Amino acid sequence: MSLDNKKIVVIGDRDGIPGLAVEECLKDTTAEVVFSSTECFV
């Protein structure tokens, strides 16, 4: 599945993969991150 030209919502996990890390992975695509957050799920 291609993420090119898509709008993306990123919800990361504090104890897992943070949202900023996912955003970094998307920089090589033309996807637009419209919201990014790192949450704590307890």
XYZ file of C-alpha atoms in Angstrom:
42
model
C 0.000 0.000 0.000
C 1.380 3.371 -0.963
C 1.169 6.296 1.451
C 2.083 8.847 -1.207
C -0.213 11.903 -1.261
C -2.177 10.709 1.785
C -3.037 12.591 4.977
C -1.716 10.749 8.046
C -2.617 10.807 11.753
C 0.200 9.445 13.939
C -0.431 8.241 17.495
C 2.717 6.958 19.132
C 3.214 5.191 22.456
C 5.506 6.544 25.180
C 6.804 3.064 26.069
C 6.865 1.866 22.459
C 7.431 3.868 19.301
C 6.996 7.641 19.768
C 5.048 9.669 17.236
C 8.130 11.646 16.187
C 9.894 8.419 15.169
C 6.982 7.480 12.910
C 7.033 10.982 11.409
C 10.730 10.564 10.585
C 9.933 7.357 8.712
C 7.339 9.184 6.613
C 9.669 11.988 5.496
C 10.736 10.056 2.376
C 7.131 9.895 1.148
C 4.789 12.630 -0.010
C 2.401 11.820 2.845
C 1.249 14.800 4.915
C 1.232 14.327 8.697
C -1.790 16.350 9.827
C -1.592 15.321 13.507
C 1.107 13.664 15.583
C 1.096 12.804 19.266
C 2.818 10.500 21.718
C 0.463 9.151 24.375
C 0.826 7.084 27.524
C -1.503 4.070 27.456
C -1.838 2.609 30.939
